[in-house]
XYZ file of C-alpha atoms in Angstrom:
699
model
C -10.056 24.848 35.788
C -9.382 23.332 32.355
C -8.228 20.159 34.119
C -11.626 19.784 35.751
C -13.410 20.102 32.397
C -11.109 17.452 30.923
C -11.610 15.060 33.832
C -15.399 15.250 33.568
C -15.469 15.334 29.738
C -17.238 12.714 27.629
C -13.857 11.239 26.707
C -12.224 11.782 30.113
C -11.075 9.251 32.735
C -14.434 9.194 34.516
C -16.265 8.434 31.269
C -13.841 5.591 30.540
C -14.214 4.144 34.016
C -17.973 4.321 34.565
C -20.468 2.660 32.258
C -23.287 4.972 31.251
C -21.389 8.104 32.271
C -22.826 11.380 30.973
C -21.461 14.895 31.267
C -23.550 16.883 33.752
C -22.795 20.565 33.678
C -23.943 21.168 37.283
C -21.504 18.463 38.415
C -18.656 20.127 36.515
C -19.528 23.533 37.970
C -19.640 22.110 41.495
C -16.250 20.445 40.995
C -14.845 23.822 39.924
C -16.156 25.458 43.103
C -14.623 22.714 45.247
C -11.297 23.049 43.413
C -11.299 26.804 43.937
C -12.034 26.421 47.650
C -9.202 23.886 48.042
C -6.696 26.081 46.226
C -7.685 29.239 48.107
C -8.272 27.512 51.473
C -11.783 28.904 51.371
C -15.197 27.950 52.738
C -18.061 26.989 50.416
C -21.639 25.848 51.006
C -22.928 23.820 48.053
C -26.426 22.441 47.553
C -26.644 19.801 44.839
C -30.007 18.277 44.032
C -30.450 14.530 43.631
C -28.763 13.362 40.448
C -26.176 16.142 40.175
C -23.426 13.735 41.223
C -22.067 15.705 44.173
C -19.963 12.815 45.502
C -17.706 12.720 42.441
C -17.831 16.524 42.251
C -16.013 16.809 45.580
C -13.988 13.589 45.480
C -12.185 14.332 42.203
C -10.715 17.695 43.332
C -10.086 16.346 46.832
C -8.065 13.370 45.586
C -6.045 15.472 43.152
C -5.409 18.646 45.120
C -6.847 18.305 48.618
C -3.741 17.126 50.452
C -4.782 15.484 53.716
C -8.576 15.202 53.430
C -11.292 14.457 55.984
C -14.681 13.497 54.557
C -17.440 13.482 57.157
C -20.904 12.030 56.552
C -24.143 12.190 58.476
C -24.952 8.483 58.317
C -23.029 5.257 58.670
C -24.657 4.067 55.423
C -23.056 6.860 53.390
C -19.787 6.459 55.305
C -19.554 2.799 54.274
C -20.651 3.588 50.713
C -17.966 6.246 50.342
C -15.174 4.065 51.681
C -16.075 0.750 50.087
C -17.506 1.934 46.742
C -17.195 5.586 45.719
C -13.661 6.407 46.889
C -11.997 3.305 45.419
C -13.869 3.770 42.128
C -12.889 7.428 41.689
C -9.321 6.725 42.828
C -9.009 3.957 40.236
C -10.507 6.160 37.503
C -8.014 8.932 38.227
C -5.136 6.482 38.770
C -3.843 8.450 41.751
C -1.741 6.813 44.530
C -3.932 8.014 47.393
C -4.278 6.035 50.638
C -7.685 5.940 52.314
C -8.926 4.969 55.772
C -12.283 4.441 57.445
C -12.514 5.601 61.045
C -15.509 4.721 63.204
C -16.495 5.445 66.772
C -15.171 3.411 69.695
C -18.348 1.367 69.983
C -17.480 -0.302 66.674
C -14.204 -1.852 67.906
C -13.617 -4.702 70.345
C -11.862 -3.529 73.520
C -9.367 -6.101 74.832
C -9.737 -4.846 78.404
C -13.531 -4.990 78.494
C -13.555 -8.310 76.664
C -11.275 -9.814 79.325
C -13.406 -8.341 82.098
C -16.610 -9.724 80.545
C -15.010 -13.178 80.422
C -14.029 -12.931 84.102
C -17.274 -11.517 85.484
C -19.620 -14.307 84.388
C -22.546 -11.862 84.733
C -24.065 -12.365 81.292
C -27.808 -12.034 80.850
C -28.536 -15.069 78.671
C -27.141 -18.195 77.055
C -27.093 -16.286 73.769
C -24.744 -13.702 75.305
C -22.481 -16.539 76.483
C -22.327 -17.939 72.943
C -21.788 -14.490 71.461
C -18.983 -13.763 73.921
C -17.109 -16.876 72.801
C -17.476 -15.812 69.168
C -16.262 -12.277 69.902
C -13.245 -13.607 71.792
C -12.338 -15.845 68.852
C -12.859 -12.947 66.443
C -10.629 -10.632 68.512
C -7.780 -13.141 68.372
C -7.867 -13.376 64.576
C -8.975 -9.914 63.466
C -6.555 -7.202 62.398
C -9.094 -4.394 62.860
C -11.419 -5.476 65.668
C -14.295 -3.863 63.707
C -17.489 -5.574 64.822
C -18.945 -5.172 61.320
C -16.417 -7.823 60.210
C -17.536 -10.324 62.849
C -19.942 -12.358 60.732
C -20.969 -14.708 63.552
C -22.344 -12.015 65.895
C -24.938 -9.468 64.665
C -24.029 -5.807 65.159
C -27.233 -5.410 67.169
C -26.296 -8.152 69.689
C -26.306 -6.958 73.311
C -22.883 -8.465 73.980
C -21.200 -5.629 72.086
C -22.056 -3.197 74.899
C -19.905 -5.284 77.260
C -16.893 -5.783 74.998
C -16.495 -2.274 73.543
C -15.408 0.922 75.260
C -16.831 4.400 75.640
C -15.047 7.684 76.183
C -16.092 7.424 79.828
C -14.706 3.967 80.568
C -11.598 3.865 78.353
C -8.418 3.542 80.440
C -6.309 5.324 77.836
C -2.535 5.015 78.277
C -2.982 3.131 81.564
C -4.755 0.218 79.888
C -2.717 -3.009 79.994
C -3.764 -3.635 76.368
C -2.899 -0.128 75.201
C -0.368 -1.215 72.583
C -2.828 -3.731 71.076
C -5.808 -1.356 71.118
C -7.904 -1.639 67.964
C -9.138 1.952 68.330
C -5.589 3.305 68.477
C -4.593 1.205 65.463
C -7.540 2.573 63.493
C -6.621 6.135 64.465
C -2.999 5.553 63.508
C -4.108 4.356 60.071
C -6.338 7.418 59.784
C -3.480 9.742 60.717
C -1.250 8.134 58.078
C -3.878 8.074 55.302
C -4.368 10.769 52.669
C -8.165 10.584 52.875
C -10.108 9.663 56.011
C -13.838 8.934 56.015
C -15.581 9.671 59.322
C -19.069 10.668 60.427
C -20.233 13.947 61.954
C -20.351 12.616 65.518
C -16.836 11.233 65.232
C -15.579 14.461 63.668
C -16.694 16.489 66.659
C -15.423 13.839 69.053
C -12.033 14.197 67.340
C -11.861 17.760 68.616
C -11.691 16.323 72.126
C -8.948 13.760 71.507
C -6.265 16.018 72.945
C -7.927 15.549 76.338
C -7.165 11.840 76.015
C -3.537 12.313 74.990
C -4.189 11.186 71.425
C -3.199 13.240 68.390
C -6.151 14.815 66.638
C -6.805 14.440 62.914
C -8.125 17.947 62.372
C -4.935 20.053 62.603
C -3.186 17.888 60.004
C -5.988 18.142 57.418
C -5.821 20.611 54.558
C -9.357 19.895 53.337
C -12.488 19.137 55.371
C -15.623 18.031 53.507
C -19.022 17.608 55.156
C -21.523 15.587 53.140
C -25.100 15.541 54.478
C -24.131 18.863 56.033
C -27.726 19.753 56.891
C -27.314 17.599 60.022
C -24.344 19.545 61.367
C -26.150 22.073 63.562
C -27.849 19.370 65.624
C -24.637 17.356 65.928
C -22.608 20.413 66.913
C -25.211 21.334 69.527
C -24.845 17.898 71.102
C -21.057 18.181 71.092
C -20.804 21.652 72.585
C -23.392 20.883 75.262
C -23.171 18.744 78.388
C -25.344 15.882 79.583
C -25.672 13.893 82.771
C -27.961 10.895 82.426
C -29.288 8.272 84.764
C -27.745 5.703 82.420
C -24.270 7.199 82.956
C -24.720 7.126 86.728
C -26.004 3.552 86.821
C -23.201 2.423 84.487
C -20.733 4.084 86.862
C -22.189 2.019 89.699
C -22.057 -1.171 87.645
C -18.453 -0.606 86.569
C -17.381 0.460 90.078
C -18.868 -2.715 91.509
C -17.046 -4.915 89.002
C -13.721 -3.089 89.342
C -13.969 -2.754 93.124
C -14.691 -6.419 93.653
C -11.744 -7.298 91.411
C -9.102 -4.769 92.466
C -10.094 -3.677 95.988
C -12.474 -6.206 97.479
C -11.160 -5.508 100.987
C -11.731 -1.734 100.788
C -15.443 -1.745 101.528
C -18.702 -3.574 101.030
C -19.050 -2.371 97.450
C -22.754 -3.219 96.901
C -23.677 -1.364 100.090
C -21.435 1.600 99.282
C -22.917 2.018 95.794
C -26.565 1.450 96.719
C -27.296 5.086 97.779
C -26.174 6.402 94.384
C -28.271 3.844 92.538
C -31.274 4.702 94.714
C -30.811 8.474 94.350
C -30.516 8.113 90.560
C -33.814 6.253 90.312
C -35.542 8.625 92.741
C -34.635 11.573 90.510
C -36.620 9.954 87.693
C -39.532 9.318 90.073
C -39.932 13.078 90.597
C -41.920 13.034 87.365
C -44.971 11.128 86.217
C -44.945 8.091 83.928
C -45.265 10.109 80.716
C -42.268 11.118 78.612
C -41.758 14.885 78.520
C -39.226 17.700 78.394
C -38.917 20.682 80.732
C -36.729 23.747 80.884
C -35.154 24.019 84.341
C -37.298 27.069 85.099
C -40.511 25.229 84.183
C -40.299 22.079 86.296
C -43.707 20.969 87.592
C -42.450 20.460 91.173
C -39.142 22.337 91.499
C -38.875 21.817 95.266
C -39.111 18.018 95.015
C -36.672 17.987 92.109
C -34.165 20.184 93.976
C -34.305 17.860 96.989
C -33.773 14.761 94.833
C -30.947 16.437 92.923
C -29.177 17.460 96.145
C -29.467 13.884 97.396
C -28.000 12.635 94.110
C -25.073 15.056 94.333
C -24.294 13.945 97.887
C -24.423 10.255 96.939
C -22.199 10.824 93.917
C -19.725 12.785 96.036
C -19.440 9.875 98.477
C -18.820 7.393 95.652
C -16.242 9.726 94.111
C -14.453 10.015 97.455
C -14.432 6.226 97.845
C -13.036 5.698 94.361
C -10.414 8.385 94.970
C -9.224 6.610 98.092
C -8.660 3.414 96.069
C -7.439 4.971 92.820
C -3.824 3.927 93.360
C -4.748 0.259 93.476
C -5.369 -0.010 89.753
C -5.887 1.951 86.535
C -9.535 0.903 86.386
C -10.290 2.445 89.777
C -8.324 5.586 88.872
C -10.314 5.948 85.685
C -13.588 5.429 87.568
C -12.586 8.191 89.963
C -12.049 10.520 87.011
C -15.470 9.574 85.630
C -17.180 10.235 88.945
C -15.372 13.547 89.327
C -16.389 14.652 85.828
C -20.044 13.765 86.532
C -19.819 15.719 89.793
C -18.574 18.780 87.941
C -21.293 18.520 85.306
C -23.974 18.262 87.979
C -22.504 21.282 89.726
C -22.568 23.290 86.487
C -26.112 22.276 85.651
C -28.602 25.094 86.238
C -25.949 27.656 87.192
C -26.827 31.220 86.103
C -26.193 31.680 82.387
C -23.961 34.410 81.032
C -25.424 37.135 78.840
C -22.681 36.633 76.243
C -23.320 32.887 75.984
C -27.022 32.006 76.079
C -27.583 28.407 77.053
C -30.381 26.331 78.460
C -30.526 23.802 81.246
C -33.351 21.369 80.697
C -34.611 17.920 81.632
C -35.539 15.092 79.272
C -37.807 12.603 81.033
C -38.010 9.241 79.274
C -39.913 6.070 80.079
C -37.442 4.708 82.629
C -34.562 7.187 82.586
C -33.768 10.878 82.799
C -31.207 13.229 81.267
C -30.049 16.641 82.485
C -28.859 18.792 79.588
C -26.910 22.040 79.437
C -27.206 23.160 75.818
C -25.859 26.211 73.970
C -28.643 28.088 72.216
C -26.324 28.926 69.326
C -23.235 27.060 68.145
C -22.337 29.669 65.517
C -19.431 31.318 67.332
C -18.301 28.070 68.946
C -18.060 26.323 65.585
C -16.424 29.351 63.952
C -13.692 29.278 66.598
C -13.101 25.583 65.949
C -12.757 26.250 62.204
C -10.617 29.361 62.384
C -9.164 29.448 65.894
C -9.490 32.553 68.076
C -7.002 34.511 65.929
C -7.133 32.627 62.673
C -4.738 29.889 63.853
C -5.634 26.281 64.385
C -7.520 25.770 67.664
C -5.143 25.156 70.561
C -7.557 25.359 73.453
C -9.800 22.575 74.563
C -13.345 22.963 73.148
C -14.812 23.098 76.653
C -12.455 25.975 77.550
C -13.203 27.789 74.323
C -16.844 27.371 75.243
C -16.380 29.615 78.299
C -15.807 32.938 76.530
C -17.743 32.382 73.322
C -20.308 34.859 72.049
C -23.098 34.690 69.483
C -22.298 35.454 65.882
C -24.751 35.915 63.037
C -23.870 34.324 59.718
C -23.646 36.394 56.553
C -26.956 36.050 54.745
C -25.538 36.743 51.273
C -24.733 33.994 48.791
C -21.216 35.414 48.377
C -19.125 37.016 51.146
C -19.815 40.753 51.345
C -16.543 42.500 50.448
C -17.731 45.711 52.081
C -18.470 44.004 55.380
C -16.905 45.563 58.482
C -15.572 42.082 59.260
C -13.060 42.190 56.382
C -10.236 41.700 58.874
C -11.723 38.458 60.170
C -9.300 35.510 60.070
C -9.245 33.288 57.021
C -9.260 29.498 57.441
C -5.979 27.618 57.024
C -7.997 24.690 55.681
C -10.546 24.371 52.917
C -14.042 23.755 54.298
C -16.679 22.288 51.983
C -20.266 21.864 53.192
C -22.625 20.020 50.853
C -26.023 18.354 50.850
C -29.098 18.026 48.675
C -31.000 20.165 51.198
C -29.341 23.300 52.551
C -31.205 26.241 51.021
C -34.745 27.588 51.060
C -35.494 28.928 47.579
C -31.775 29.613 46.962
C -31.417 31.280 50.384
C -28.748 29.704 52.589
C -29.055 32.083 55.535
C -30.756 29.540 57.807
C -27.796 27.171 57.462
C -24.932 29.687 57.459
C -26.330 31.670 60.394
C -26.655 28.571 62.562
C -23.016 27.543 61.991
C -21.366 30.963 61.829
C -20.315 30.539 58.192
C -20.216 34.272 57.470
C -17.140 33.764 55.273
C -18.745 31.127 53.035
C -19.546 31.398 49.332
C -22.884 29.664 48.634
C -24.052 28.000 45.418
C -26.918 25.702 44.429
C -27.636 23.401 41.484
C -31.063 21.918 40.870
C -31.600 18.241 40.170
C -31.320 17.348 36.466
C -34.343 15.043 36.721
C -37.500 15.894 34.767
C -39.765 16.261 37.797
C -42.868 17.507 35.895
C -42.828 14.290 33.881
C -41.551 11.922 36.555
C -43.561 12.974 39.605
C -46.768 14.404 40.965
C -47.414 16.216 44.248
C -50.829 15.312 45.640
C -52.436 17.117 48.590
C -55.788 15.470 49.407
C -58.777 17.614 50.176
C -60.849 17.254 53.332
C -58.132 16.113 55.729
C -58.477 17.701 59.195
C -55.826 19.906 60.769
C -52.748 18.015 62.033
C -53.772 18.790 65.629
C -57.075 16.930 65.175
C -57.096 13.522 66.939
C -58.334 11.844 63.761
C -55.651 13.276 61.500
C -53.514 10.110 61.162
C -56.561 7.973 60.366
C -57.683 10.498 57.747
C -54.257 10.507 56.084
C -54.222 6.702 55.938
C -57.749 6.598 54.521
C -56.821 9.156 51.852
C -53.714 7.155 50.957
C -55.454 3.757 50.675
C -56.672 4.168 47.061
C -53.140 5.125 46.011
C -51.563 2.274 47.966
C -53.925 -0.231 46.364
C -53.434 1.158 42.863
C -49.667 0.995 43.387
C -49.790 -2.481 44.986
C -47.862 -1.194 47.963
C -44.327 -0.171 46.949
C -44.651 2.845 49.232
C -43.164 4.642 52.201
C -45.473 6.217 54.760
C -43.301 8.743 56.598
C -44.616 10.082 59.896
C -43.425 12.888 62.160
C -43.872 10.926 65.407
C -43.573 7.357 66.665
C -47.147 7.538 67.889
C -48.308 8.269 64.340
C -46.173 5.387 63.045
C -47.898 3.005 65.448
C -51.388 4.223 64.562
C -50.817 4.359 60.791
C -49.352 0.850 60.675
C -52.235 -0.534 62.724
C -54.888 1.115 60.528
C -53.186 -0.053 57.340
C -53.038 -3.646 58.555
C -56.705 -3.552 59.510
C -57.734 -2.049 56.161
C -55.697 -4.452 54.036
C -56.829 -7.478 56.042
C -60.510 -6.479 55.875
C -60.365 -5.996 52.097
C -58.174 -9.029 51.433
C -55.405 -6.920 49.906
C -52.129 -8.744 49.405
C -50.039 -5.852 50.680
C -47.444 -6.269 53.431
C -47.092 -3.653 56.163
C -43.586 -3.202 57.561
C -43.187 -1.019 60.634
C -40.160 0.759 62.057
C -38.972 -1.089 65.151
C -39.885 -4.572 63.916
C -36.241 -5.156 63.013
C -33.099 -3.185 62.223
C -33.435 -0.496 59.551
C -31.229 -2.326 57.071
C -33.253 -5.519 57.457
C -36.515 -3.613 56.987
C -35.226 -2.059 53.774
C -34.013 -5.438 52.475
C -37.445 -6.957 53.138
C -39.148 -3.974 51.526
C -37.077 -4.286 48.349
C -37.506 -8.064 48.189
C -41.274 -8.087 48.819
C -42.363 -5.953 45.876
C -45.754 -5.299 47.495
C -44.899 -3.720 50.845
C -45.707 -0.475 52.626
C -42.996 0.648 55.031
C -44.187 2.918 57.848
C -41.411 4.851 59.561
C -40.432 8.080 61.254
C -37.330 10.293 61.181
C -34.740 7.575 60.476
C -36.380 6.841 57.111
C -36.704 10.455 55.979
C -33.087 10.555 54.820
C -30.137 8.328 53.994
C -32.411 5.778 52.287
C -31.977 5.004 48.594
C -34.585 2.751 46.952
C -34.523 3.118 43.170
C -36.880 2.114 40.410
C -40.357 0.635 40.697
C -39.641 -0.745 44.167
C -40.645 2.677 45.575
C -43.054 4.840 43.569
C -45.239 6.367 46.276
C -44.194 8.389 49.307
C -46.834 9.514 51.808
C -45.875 12.181 54.372
C -48.400 12.618 57.151
C -47.751 16.301 57.902
C -45.284 19.146 57.617
C -42.283 18.301 59.832
C -42.274 21.252 62.215
C -40.200 20.658 65.340
C -42.525 19.837 68.280
C -43.382 22.943 70.302
C -42.446 21.185 73.549
C -38.730 21.247 72.647
C -37.182 23.545 75.309
C -34.098 24.378 73.215
C -36.222 25.403 70.244
C -38.468 27.490 72.491
C -35.438 29.334 73.891
C -33.994 29.938 70.415
C -37.305 31.356 69.222
C -37.544 33.550 72.303
C -34.089 35.051 71.687
C -34.805 35.514 67.984
C -37.985 37.415 68.834
C -36.089 39.629 71.291
C -33.684 40.512 68.474
C -36.629 41.705 66.388
C -36.835 38.643 64.146
C -39.792 36.531 63.089
C -39.160 33.186 64.812
C -41.717 31.248 62.795
C -40.723 32.450 59.335
C -36.988 32.749 59.994
C -36.439 29.501 61.894
C -39.365 27.091 62.057
C -40.465 27.305 58.423
C -36.929 26.959 56.964
C -36.235 24.034 59.285
C -39.469 22.329 58.200
C -38.616 22.927 54.534
C -35.209 21.286 54.881
C -36.749 18.224 56.574
C -39.587 18.024 54.041
C -37.130 18.183 51.140
C -35.280 15.236 52.682
C -38.446 13.161 52.968
C -39.621 14.091 49.481
C -36.185 13.183 48.158
C -36.854 9.490 48.821
C -39.188 9.362 45.793
C -37.157 10.160 42.660
C -33.664 8.664 42.834
C -32.908 8.148 39.138
C -33.733 9.383 35.656
C -36.261 6.610 35.043
C -37.972 6.729 38.433
C -41.592 7.781 38.532
C -44.009 8.326 41.387
C -46.388 10.326 43.555
C -45.604 12.361 46.656
C -48.683 12.698 48.871
C -48.597 15.195 51.737
C -51.511 14.877 54.155
C -51.328 18.423 55.470
C -53.698 21.027 54.036
C -51.638 23.829 55.598
C -49.543 23.482 52.467
C -52.524 25.034 50.655
C -54.438 27.046 53.238
C -51.657 28.871 55.128
C -49.746 31.881 53.849
C -46.415 30.097 54.343
C -47.571 27.040 52.411
C -46.576 28.507 49.060
C -43.041 29.111 50.292
C -42.844 25.480 51.363
C -44.101 23.788 48.215
C -42.120 26.138 46.012
C -38.985 24.861 47.765
C -39.781 21.307 46.649
C -38.737 19.966 43.223
C -41.007 21.236 40.406
C -43.465 18.341 40.355
C -46.877 18.394 38.760
C -49.479 19.254 41.364
C -53.002 18.075 41.989
C -55.626 17.793 44.703
C -57.665 15.209 42.779
C -57.419 11.591 43.882
C -58.115 10.282 40.386
C -55.105 12.179 39.046
C -52.789 10.602 41.588
C -54.163 7.114 40.908
C -53.882 7.630 37.145
C -50.297 8.786 37.484
C -49.410 5.683 39.459
C -51.097 3.522 36.831
C -49.015 5.335 34.209
C -52.077 6.936 32.649
C -52.322 10.622 31.761
C -54.163 12.589 34.484
C -57.215 14.300 33.060
C -57.254 17.327 35.357
C -53.595 18.102 36.040
C -53.655 21.609 34.571
C -56.778 22.640 36.451
C -55.639 21.030 39.663
C -52.240 22.669 39.379
C -53.963 25.990 38.946
C -56.072 25.235 42.011
C -52.944 24.668 44.083
C -51.347 27.856 42.794
C -54.364 30.019 43.490
C -55.104 28.580 46.918
C -51.506 28.900 48.055
C -51.192 32.406 46.723
């Protein structure tokens, strides 16, 4: 490990390459742990607080000793930052001849086949789509990558991209006439040839399914796999290992079948008439429920008889369409691929709500949205499924298809110790043939990683944590207002906004208001606008949904007097440094809504096993989310600000102490004047007493 110390030393290559570089001992220690895991082909879970420098801590060992490396991120923002900024900078500092590649999902690349079909169909929705289509066609002729992010003349949010990109469902694969020119295949080829590949979590799990499509997978060839923003993995893995049939998929099947049928087999049938029953049955399934958006477990449907009738009608209509497509499949690759799509949807519908196996708890449930519906079949635990993907059934690389491995999986509990227990009866368990590094700023609850490792079956992982080097007692203050009603009270959002107004005015905006629901976002933004307008305050209110997230953040930074009101997408992956953001308001503790059927089933099983569902699952999950939201405030050594949490349960409930003790060690107060004084850079007069008040009340 002497090499690591030299690389991160004050006179080392990193210090020479980066202006203002300082030796951070936690960063050096983390780099040592990553190096050890790479050399031993081990598994490590590493929490590094903001400011530790975790990116360089894993990139340096990975570039020098990692062999073929996959780096997976939770957000596209970090993916782009790694590829375009961090990786090239560290590579240049180390002067190592390492090739790198950025691999995105299919929806980011122009598809020659779908572009040609869009040009032929002439079924565009607007004149803007017509103009955009011309620009995309010109871009596709000149581009080497086909990456829509490089098409400067058409915004990434333009609706035309849905028509000129492919999905896993509608890709023709090797039968596509443009197969050899495929931008997706070219990107994958570059990724397979590169030493380091940057992907995102969704794409990583999708890669496990590439063998189904006859494309070589990246995973078996990698010696090192690194997950940054690893706290998101459980949710992503759950999506991957589950199955979904949506009304959108069915209606898209009808749309594509109509276009392909009219082009390749116009004489086979009256295509609009043949597809109409499936379209009608799809919409009637949604009409089984009222107008409100809601979620139901299959065993808790409000009118199961009506739903069963509508579902049977849908299955019959889909079967007829599948039979029609099968009869015409030989007339073209598009029709053959549509037949495969229809057949796969038939099989998923047939599997939905079949009796679950005792050794593989899963849940069938319905997600009813405003104008669509989704039928989900979700594993309650992904621990054993993910373990098998990491290690293989006998310690070898996975050979079976993930869906087949899914059939005989069983639950596995992760080791709750920070280091693997050498006396464990599982000593003969297989060791990974790759190094697996999981890292994030938010993985542990008071140094306890069991919530994360148990969910992903990481019983073989060594766990370590390093706190942020920032001086939180001097740089920040945690403020919990008094007198705010319980979060369930209908006036809670208004009360939080009213309590935040003096701080927002003292700070002249420059704040995030982070809410736990879109309804709260709407109400908070409305009340803020009304309050600022009535008082003549020159403070701008920006609301999630007004424009794309990146545009909102650009406007927020440029304004200098704005309040940005947002929900989950702004709790993480957002970096606003300096005085531009010095106040973060969180409306309430981010517990998962109780109407989530998957969560309810997980809690039920945990209780049956003798556990405490609330303290062992819900509280740790809320802590991880809260730490992410709170992490928006202090992003650098000179940042300063107030974190306001409008939820008195942090003080009044027995679990509140566990929650706030998991946050960075900020000063604490319940006095409005202290928070205002801190924002005005004055010394709070009652910090000690208020801090004592918080300690005593929480205890």
